[in-house]
Each structure stands twice: as structure tokens, then as C-alpha cells.
């Protein structure tokens, strides 16, 4: 079988060229064959998947199938799945079986998608390399000595190696886009509030947003359609109609105004990547887009602001993992304090502990104004930069990551250098904007991602812009050797 | 040395909602442990809070009831600390921007004057669960049924100057929240809990002394005792040249003392910050107006009306409006009495209240209903019976011996108002007591009471007192 996109598989199921059970078996086989190399899944739900596939085929026989009915799919292990282990990449949740489904999971289940399993991730979505997982690092299928990016590295690697046609990711500071870029696939982080966060284990609540990862923008449109929309269980989800993303996907982009932020093309950016992005810009010009340089002057403040806000929120969000009600509990606690200290010390990994400590400090009496409030003000400035830019342009284009996939272990002892790999993506989360990464070329055999940033709730345009590019290029069709 | 006490109160009222502040779980009291806690209350991974809209209406009601500012925009914040009965590791509360601010309550003092107590703020927050330290053999049990129950914390200014004022304020507030229907007021079950901030200073001093906070005292009586104990403790410390430490103290009702719980230094740094899972609470003027239309007549309005409409004193009106049930009872009594509000008030506050107190009954459990009491008042007013006989009838009513008129009829308690009958009786008494008559006529006015007594005794108390007085006076002056 060829490496078909999720959209193509959906058509094959519709025309009954293949059944969901056959398709599910195909992907389960691939997971069995290849995931030993990649470690992209924490849990593979084989029996459950085959049962769901069977139901999907029955539904189709009754003529009740939708576009995702019977499509094999993977969920990042940050989404709660009822009756299925949900670890968030952490030892502290290694024994946690969720009693309920996240809204995103429920929507995919209702759409008839078949859950293949739960993908690996940086612990509590904290990391840019997937090396912070209790379940071991994920390898990049383009070079097994390199990282897939993070935190949705398992989903990215699994899609890139075609172990699943699509998966969910979550993006707090770039965790969908950066691994999508490093693994050569497409991923979209929707506008904050577009996709429900209910049942998505919180890292930094004001920044977290779930989104789909797949081979093409067309696949993303289909998946995002299913994920999006108001959820009464999430007060921050926005009650705004979801447009039909597929309907406008093929509309031409003549006259599209593209902005290139000069801050995204300065020192620190790999020159090869710069060239690849400028090649992509020329493709857009050929399609009738106009291009101009813009400025996002506060970009460099985004990393310090982010590394106050995200840890502050995480220090509070992760307080519930205390060994009292569920999850890991230390052996023989001698009293309450010992129970807390050892359960959390033994249950959390280093990066999580580092951020809890930074966040606790930033929120402490006497420091709150200097750190948290100041960071919130910077957040406002960054948002203003974008809003000003969107008065002049329709989308902002740049590189997703300053470098291609780096070597495993390369940055583990240098957290600041690791944090800098999210320099282009973080500002987008601080501003709550939608953005995506799509494959735009290769350097030394490693994929490079192009970053497209849209205005609030402008996912429709982003998907169209990406799809137009993918119609005239073939970077997104590449499959790593050996898979 | 004269000392002045300064008291500020924080009252936690449990709001009378069916479901919790941020989840759909039930708030009913007394269920088996952990049967009324859903994934949200248990702080499961991934769950999110959604504000219960009914709670907002209740907060607005309170705001209107205390003449406060209802904020167009308020913020939920997280108060972070670790405790096993706090499932998320933080309590969702309101910190910098509460839903209600700058209100007041006028309280009635024992001398009949009223005093204004300012209320700094009222904010919404969720309750924690309960730790159970008994029955678990060196371990503690956790019951999370209460976790997430909505509370409205009402914080006063340090405007009270004695334990009595504090109690008057608490009773006024208690009656208000019960009137408003936002709290059941049940102190035993913890629906109305109070923390008291207490300090003392020398009279004339403008700066406040160091305060201590007395925690979670669950009856009016204990609050008064705890404050009084604490005031004496603080005065003794200062008079001995020691200092009052800023700390939280726990009142022990069994020993009637307060004990240190934690000092200011040991206090948690709660690391408050706005809860990113919740949007700012926005309250429109329209919503406030719609809630205003639902408001019942409030105790203070009712008190004023009782004064205006019934001519009652401020004190009497204040007592009668203390609970909605008592006020309703009174008004029904007045109606049945042929509009004799003052007499009705005397009976409700006097004979009836005393009898209820003695039997430890609430007004709603009164064996004498308002219609019967009103009729009794009517019969006093229309001279069918005397006030003294009325007490006998009241006892009969209390013992459920029947209707007022039946009792009067059956027992022959009807007042004697026939002038000739009274004259015959008085003539008899005058004839039988010549010495007293002579003494009276020679100026011993006090003996008048003796003749009244004799007459009443002869008539079995049924004589109309006014008529008796008139006729007796005439006859004695001879």
C-alpha cells in the first residue's frame, strides 16, 4: 500500500476499496514493525482499535459513515481517554487510567475515528525534544540519532513514519509546530479557545491549545473541523461558529499579503533554512501573493515572558499530583509532608521540577509584580505587535525553528539553548493566534518547516494558504527512508 | 486604664445552590463520604471549572442587601497551598477584584440606637473537603463531598467595639442572608461560619493594636465567649508588659479559651494569581436589575415599615423582623387582632417568645398559631377579657384546649362589664372593710390597690379593670 494521506484513505473507505479493519490492521502492523526504532507510542490500543474499526465498518454498511469513520488515528497521551492509560509522559501518571474522555477524544470517537494508541511526549508537554519523557525519547524517523522535536514528538514521528495517518498534538509554546517542522509533516495550532481544553492535561492553561498533526493541510482541515467548536465544559472555549475549512481550501490566494518579520530572519537562523524559506516565499509570489517585510519588535521578549507565565501556571496546575487521590505515591510515607515530598520528587522528572520551581518563585509574595505581572504586560505588547502587523498583512511567514532536528542529548544539559529552539513559535501562543508549520524543503536530509501565522480565528485562511503551496510542491509527500 | 476592643469579622456563608460552584455535583449535606464529588471536585487531570450561574445571582442579592457596589468585572484567582482535603492544590477564590465591595449593614444596639458597620467586600470561593482524623488508625480520611461547595465570604471593616456589637452584626447578617434565600443559616452544619479579627487599644488611641484571628467559631454564643476571652487575654498581656502576636488562634469551646494555631511567620505564601481557566466574571446592569426584582422585603426595610405602619418602636420592630418567620407570624397576628399592632407585638415578644424559649421551640413550631394569638389580642381589646385572664387563655391555647372564644365560653372567663353588678360587689367590699375605708378617706391613697385586689379576688379576675377603677374611686370618695 502506498503512503496515502488521511483524506485519500477517507475516500478509499467511502468507495469501499478497503475496510476500516484492514486499514487498522495495516497501521497496527506498521507500529509493530517500526515503533521499536522510534518509541513514538506509549500505549498501543490494539484490541480496542480493532473493535472500533469493526464498529466503523458496520456503521458504514448501514450508510451512517462520516468522513472520519474508520480512519485510524492517534491521540497524544496528554488527552484523557476513558478506560485507557493516560500518562502525560510522566511517571507520576504511569498508573493513571482516566475515568472520562477529553472533549477532543469524544469528538473523534463520535466521528468514528479508530484509536490506534497514545503517543509519546515530553513529560507534561514540557520540552522541545521529547527527551523529557518518562517512557524514553522518541527518535526522528529522518535520522534516528536526532530528536523529533517536542513536546508532541511522538505524534510527529508517528505521522512522519506513517504509523498513523494523523494524530493530535498540543501546543503551549510550539509543541505542535516545532516537531511538525523537525519531522517534515503538517501541524496547526488553532486560535486559543477554538479547541476545547477539557480533558487535555493542563501545562500552562492560558497558552495550551490542542490541534491536529498530519501529512497535509487538507488532512488538517478535515481533522480540525472535527476538533473545533465551543465546549460548555471549558470556560475559555469560544462560542463562535466553525467554518467549513474544506470548502475554501482550494480557493486561489491571488492578492494575499504576506509579511516577513525581520526579527525572524536575523542571526541565530540557519542560513540553509533562511534560503529554503525564501524559496517558499517565491512560490507564493508565483501564486500571486505580495510580500513585504514587517516588524515584530518585541519578539525577543517572548522567551523570558513565556518562561515566567508558563512555569507560573504549571506550578499551580501540577499541584494536584500529590500522591493522595491517584497517580504515583511513594512507598511507606512517614507523614503527610513526606508523602508530598517523596511522591512528587520521585514522580516528576527534572525539567518538570525545574519549571515548578521557577513558577513557584515567580508567583511568590514580593516577586509577583516583578515577574508575573511584568510578563503579562510583555504579553500585551507582543499581542499589539501582531495586531499592528495584521493591519498590513494577511499572514505572517517565517521559519518554524531556527535549526533542523538536533542530536539527541545535544541540548539536554543546556536548558536555555533548548528554550531558544522555540523562539519563533512562542510569541504566537502568548498572543493566542493560530499558526501552522508545513514542510518546505530539506537540508542535509533533514526536513525544514515553514511557519504561517494568522490573525485570530483565521484558521480557514491559513489552511487555504498552506494547501495552495502543497498543490505546487511535494515536500509534504516525502517519507523517510526505511519506513 | 480603659481599653477599647476592635473587631472585624469574616463570615463564610454557604450558598444555597443545588450544585457546586464549578461542577454539577450535588451540595446536599450528610451524604456518605465521597459520593458527592465528581472528577472536577476530585481535581482529576484535565478537568476544568465552569461557573455556576445561580451563584452569581446570589452574590448580587447579597450585594443589593448590603447596599454595596456590585462589580461589573471581577476575577477568580487561585490560592495555592497543599492539603489533602484541597484536591487541586489550590482553592479558587476571588482576591484583588471581588464581586461585591463597599457595603454596610446598620445594626441595632441594646440601647435602641443603631450603628453602621461597613463591609469591605464579599467574594466567591469554593470550599475545601474535610479531613477526618478519627477512626483510621494513625491515618486520616478525606471526605471531598464538601469540596467545591460555593461560599460567599463577607468581610467587615474593623468597626465593632464589643463582642455584643459583633453578635448584633452577625445576627443582622445572618437574618439578611436567610431572608435573601441565599444561605440556610445553619451554623451547626457550617453553613454560616465566622472568623473574628480581634485587637485592643487604649481608649483614645487612633492606631489599631496587633490583631489575632479567631478561626471558625460555629455559634453566636461561642463567638461572644471567644471574643471576650481573647480581649481579656490581650489586655492582660499588654498590662504585663508583653506583646500581642499577630497569629491565628483556635477557640476551644470546652475549655473556653483560645490557642495559638499558627503565627504570621508560619503563614502560607498563597501565591495568588488570576485563574487562567476562568474568564473574568462580567455582571451587566440588566442582570442586577433582574435580580433586584426578585428580592424579598429585606429586614431593614421591613423594620422601617413596621415602625411606620404599626407605630412600633425601633427596638420592637428590630426584634420582630429578626427572622422572616417571626415577622410573618406577627403580621398575621395583627390582622387577626382587628389591627392592634402594639398589643400584638407585646404578646408575640412577651408571652409567646418566653414560652417558646422555655420549651426550646422555633416560631415555626409554636403550638399557638398566629390567628389564635390575634384573636386573643382582639378579645383583650374589645374588653371581652382582661389582660390577666388572657394569660390563662394563652396557657390553654398552648395546651391545645381549643379556640379562644370556646375557652372563654367554656371556662366562663368573660369579663364583667355590667356596671350595676360591679357596684353591688364594691358595696359589699366597702361594707366588709370599714377600717380600711376610713384610712383611705383620711389620706392613705395606697389602700386603693387593696380594694382593687379584693374586687378582683371576689370576681375571679373577670372584672373590667377600667370600670372597676372608675366606680371604686367614686364610691370610696363617698
CSV table of N, CA, C and O in Angstrom, one decimal, chain A residues 80 96 99-100 197-199 201 205 232-236 316-317 319-320 325-326 336 340 344 360 363-365 368 372, chain B residues 40 42-50 78 80 82-84 87-90 144 269 271-274 276-279:
chain,number,residue,atom,x,y,z
A,80,UNK,N,-7.1,12.8,27.9
A,80,UNK,CA,-7.7,11.8,28.8
A,80,UNK,C,-8.6,10.9,27.9
A,80,UNK,O,-9.4,11.3,27.1
A,96,UNK,N,-2.2,5.8,35.8
A,96,UNK,CA,-3.5,6.5,35.8
A,96,UNK,C,-4.3,6.1,34.6
A,96,UNK,O,-3.9,6.2,33.4
A,99,UNK,N,-11.0,8.2,34.1
A,99,UNK,CA,-12.4,7.8,34.1
A,99,UNK,C,-13.3,8.5,33.1
A,99,UNK,O,-14.5,8.3,33.1
A,100,UNK,N,-12.7,9.4,32.3
A,100,UNK,CA,-13.5,10.1,31.4
A,100,UNK,C,-12.7,10.4,30.1
A,100,UNK,O,-11.5,10.4,30.1
A,197,UNK,N,-10.2,22.5,25.8
A,197,UNK,CA,-9.1,22.0,26.6
A,197,UNK,C,-9.6,21.0,27.7
A,197,UNK,O,-8.8,20.5,28.5
A,198,UNK,N,-10.9,20.7,27.7
A,198,UNK,CA,-11.4,19.8,28.7
A,198,UNK,C,-10.8,18.4,28.5
A,198,UNK,O,-11.0,17.8,27.4
A,199,UNK,N,-10.2,17.9,29.5
A,199,UNK,CA,-9.6,16.6,29.4
A,199,UNK,C,-8.2,16.6,28.8
A,199,UNK,O,-7.7,15.5,28.6
A,201,UNK,N,-4.6,17.4,29.7
A,201,UNK,CA,-4.0,17.7,30.9
A,201,UNK,C,-3.2,19.0,30.9
A,201,UNK,O,-2.4,19.2,30.0
A,205,UNK,N,-2.3,26.8,31.3
A,205,UNK,CA,-3.7,26.9,30.9
A,205,UNK,C,-4.0,28.1,29.9
A,205,UNK,O,-4.8,27.9,29.0
A,232,UNK,N,-19.1,23.5,26.5
A,232,UNK,CA,-19.6,24.0,27.7
A,232,UNK,C,-18.8,23.6,28.9
A,232,UNK,O,-18.9,24.2,30.0
A,233,UNK,N,-17.9,22.6,28.8
A,233,UNK,CA,-17.0,22.2,29.9
A,233,UNK,C,-15.8,23.0,30.0
A,233,UNK,O,-14.9,22.8,30.9
A,234,UNK,N,-15.5,23.9,29.0
A,234,UNK,CA,-14.3,24.7,29.0
A,234,UNK,C,-14.7,26.2,28.9
A,234,UNK,O,-15.2,26.7,27.9
A,235,UNK,N,-14.6,26.9,30.0
A,235,UNK,CA,-15.0,28.3,30.0
A,235,UNK,C,-14.2,29.2,29.1
A,235,UNK,O,-14.6,30.3,28.8
A,236,UNK,N,-13.0,28.7,28.7
A,236,UNK,CA,-12.2,29.6,27.8
A,236,UNK,C,-12.4,29.2,26.3
A,236,UNK,O,-11.8,29.7,25.5
A,316,UNK,N,1.1,25.7,39.6
A,316,UNK,CA,-0.2,25.6,40.2
A,316,UNK,C,-1.0,24.4,39.6
A,316,UNK,O,-1.6,23.6,40.3
A,317,UNK,N,-0.9,24.3,38.3
A,317,UNK,CA,-1.6,23.2,37.6
A,317,UNK,C,-1.2,21.8,38.1
A,317,UNK,O,-1.9,20.8,38.1
A,319,UNK,N,0.0,21.0,41.0
A,319,UNK,CA,0.0,20.8,42.4
A,319,UNK,C,-0.9,19.6,42.7
A,319,UNK,O,-0.8,19.0,43.8
A,320,UNK,N,-1.9,19.3,41.9
A,320,UNK,CA,-2.8,18.2,42.1
A,320,UNK,C,-2.2,16.9,42.1
A,320,UNK,O,-2.7,15.9,42.6
A,325,UNK,N,-4.8,11.2,45.7
A,325,UNK,CA,-6.0,10.6,45.1
A,325,UNK,C,-5.8,9.6,44.0
A,325,UNK,O,-6.5,8.7,43.7
A,326,UNK,N,-4.7,9.8,43.2
A,326,UNK,CA,-4.4,9.0,42.0
A,326,UNK,C,-3.0,9.2,41.7
A,326,UNK,O,-2.3,10.0,42.2
A,336,UNK,N,2.5,13.2,56.3
A,336,UNK,CA,1.9,13.9,55.1
A,336,UNK,C,3.0,14.6,54.3
A,336,UNK,O,3.0,14.5,53.1
A,340,UNK,N,4.0,14.0,50.4
A,340,UNK,CA,4.1,15.0,49.3
A,340,UNK,C,5.4,15.1,48.7
A,340,UNK,O,5.6,15.0,47.5
A,344,UNK,N,6.2,13.5,44.9
A,344,UNK,CA,6.5,14.5,43.8
A,344,UNK,C,7.9,14.4,43.3
A,344,UNK,O,8.2,14.5,42.2
A,360,UNK,N,6.9,28.7,41.0
A,360,UNK,CA,6.6,28.9,42.4
A,360,UNK,C,7.3,30.2,42.8
A,360,UNK,O,6.8,31.1,43.5
A,363,UNK,N,5.7,33.4,41.4
A,363,UNK,CA,4.4,33.8,42.0
A,363,UNK,C,4.5,34.2,43.5
A,363,UNK,O,3.6,34.6,44.1
A,364,UNK,N,5.7,34.1,44.0
A,364,UNK,CA,5.9,34.3,45.5
A,364,UNK,C,5.7,35.7,45.8
A,364,UNK,O,5.9,36.6,45.0
A,365,UNK,N,5.2,35.9,47.1
A,365,UNK,CA,5.0,37.3,47.6
A,365,UNK,C,6.3,38.1,47.4
A,365,UNK,O,7.4,37.6,47.7
A,368,UNK,N,5.9,38.6,42.7
A,368,UNK,CA,4.8,38.5,41.7
A,368,UNK,C,4.8,39.7,40.7
A,368,UNK,O,4.7,39.5,39.5
A,372,UNK,N,5.6,38.0,37.3
A,372,UNK,CA,4.3,37.6,36.7
A,372,UNK,C,3.6,38.7,36.0
A,372,UNK,O,3.2,38.7,34.8
B,40,UNK,N,-14.3,16.7,38.6
B,40,UNK,CA,-13.9,18.1,38.8
B,40,UNK,C,-13.6,18.4,40.2
B,40,UNK,O,-12.5,19.0,40.6
B,42,UNK,N,-12.7,16.3,42.4
B,42,UNK,CA,-11.6,15.5,42.9
B,42,UNK,C,-10.3,16.0,42.3
B,42,UNK,O,-9.2,15.4,42.6
B,43,UNK,N,-10.4,17.0,41.4
B,43,UNK,CA,-9.1,17.5,40.8
B,43,UNK,C,-8.5,16.6,39.9
B,43,UNK,O,-7.2,16.4,39.9
B,44,UNK,N,-9.2,15.8,39.1
B,44,UNK,CA,-8.6,14.9,38.2
B,44,UNK,C,-7.8,15.6,37.1
B,44,UNK,O,-8.1,16.8,36.8
B,45,UNK,N,-6.9,15.0,36.5
B,45,UNK,CA,-6.1,15.6,35.4
B,45,UNK,C,-7.0,16.0,34.3
B,45,UNK,O,-7.9,15.3,33.9
B,46,UNK,N,-6.8,17.2,33.8
B,46,UNK,CA,-7.5,17.7,32.6
B,46,UNK,C,-8.9,18.3,32.9
B,46,UNK,O,-9.4,18.9,31.9
B,47,UNK,N,-9.4,18.2,34.1
B,47,UNK,CA,-10.8,18.8,34.3
B,47,UNK,C,-10.7,20.3,34.4
B,47,UNK,O,-9.6,20.9,34.7
B,48,UNK,N,-11.8,21.0,34.1
B,48,UNK,CA,-11.8,22.5,34.1
B,48,UNK,C,-13.1,22.9,34.8
B,48,UNK,O,-14.1,22.3,34.8
B,49,UNK,N,-13.0,24.1,35.5
B,49,UNK,CA,-14.1,24.6,36.2
B,49,UNK,C,-15.1,25.4,35.3
B,49,UNK,O,-14.6,26.1,34.4
B,50,UNK,N,-16.4,25.3,35.5
B,50,UNK,CA,-17.3,26.2,34.8
B,50,UNK,C,-18.2,26.8,35.9
B,50,UNK,O,-18.8,26.1,36.7
B,78,UNK,N,-6.4,31.9,42.0
B,78,UNK,CA,-6.0,30.7,42.7
B,78,UNK,C,-5.2,31.0,43.9
B,78,UNK,O,-4.3,31.7,43.9
B,80,UNK,N,-2.9,29.1,46.3
B,80,UNK,CA,-2.2,27.8,46.2
B,80,UNK,C,-1.7,27.4,47.6
B,80,UNK,O,-1.0,28.1,48.3
B,82,UNK,N,-0.9,23.3,49.8
B,82,UNK,CA,-1.1,21.9,49.8
B,82,UNK,C,-1.8,21.4,51.0
B,82,UNK,O,-1.5,21.8,52.1
B,83,UNK,N,-2.9,20.7,50.8
B,83,UNK,CA,-3.5,20.0,51.9
B,83,UNK,C,-4.4,18.9,51.3
B,83,UNK,O,-4.9,19.1,50.3
B,84,UNK,N,-4.5,17.7,52.0
B,84,UNK,CA,-5.1,16.6,51.4
B,84,UNK,C,-6.6,16.8,51.1
B,84,UNK,O,-7.2,16.2,50.2
B,87,UNK,N,-8.2,19.2,46.7
B,87,UNK,CA,-7.8,18.3,45.7
B,87,UNK,C,-6.9,18.9,44.6
B,87,UNK,O,-6.0,18.3,44.1
B,88,UNK,N,-7.1,20.1,44.2
B,88,UNK,CA,-6.3,20.7,43.1
B,88,UNK,C,-5.0,21.3,43.6
B,88,UNK,O,-4.2,21.7,42.8
B,89,UNK,N,-4.8,21.4,44.9
B,89,UNK,CA,-3.6,22.1,45.4
B,89,UNK,C,-3.8,23.6,45.3
B,89,UNK,O,-2.9,24.3,45.6
B,90,UNK,N,-5.0,24.0,45.0
B,90,UNK,CA,-5.3,25.4,45.1
B,90,UNK,C,-6.8,25.6,45.3
B,90,UNK,O,-7.6,24.7,44.9
B,144,UNK,N,-14.5,14.4,50.4
B,144,UNK,CA,-14.5,15.5,49.4
B,144,UNK,C,-15.9,15.9,49.0
B,144,UNK,O,-16.0,16.7,48.0
B,269,UNK,N,2.5,31.4,52.0
B,269,UNK,CA,2.5,32.3,50.9
B,269,UNK,C,1.6,31.7,49.8
B,269,UNK,O,2.0,30.7,49.2
B,271,UNK,N,0.6,32.5,47.0
B,271,UNK,CA,0.9,32.7,45.5
B,271,UNK,C,-0.3,32.9,44.7
B,271,UNK,O,-0.6,32.3,43.7
B,272,UNK,N,-1.2,33.9,45.1
B,272,UNK,CA,-2.4,34.2,44.3
B,272,UNK,C,-2.0,34.6,42.9
B,272,UNK,O,-1.1,35.4,42.7
B,273,UNK,N,-2.8,34.1,42.0
B,273,UNK,CA,-2.7,34.7,40.6
B,273,UNK,C,-4.1,34.4,39.9
B,273,UNK,O,-4.8,33.5,40.3
B,274,UNK,N,-4.4,35.2,38.9
B,274,UNK,CA,-5.7,35.0,38.3
B,274,UNK,C,-5.9,33.6,37.7
B,274,UNK,O,-4.9,33.1,37.1
B,276,UNK,N,-6.4,31.1,35.1
B,276,UNK,CA,-6.4,31.1,33.7
B,276,UNK,C,-7.5,30.2,33.1
B,276,UNK,O,-7.8,30.4,31.9
B,277,UNK,N,-8.1,29.4,33.9
B,277,UNK,CA,-9.2,28.5,33.4
B,277,UNK,C,-10.6,29.2,33.4
B,277,UNK,O,-11.5,28.7,32.9
B,278,UNK,N,-10.6,30.4,34.0
B,278,UNK,CA,-11.9,31.1,34.1
B,278,UNK,C,-11.8,32.5,33.6
B,278,UNK,O,-10.8,33.2,33.8
B,279,UNK,N,-12.8,32.9,32.8
B,279,UNK,CA,-12.8,34.3,32.3
B,279,UNK,C,-13.2,35.2,33.4
B,279,UNK,O,-13.8,34.8,34.4
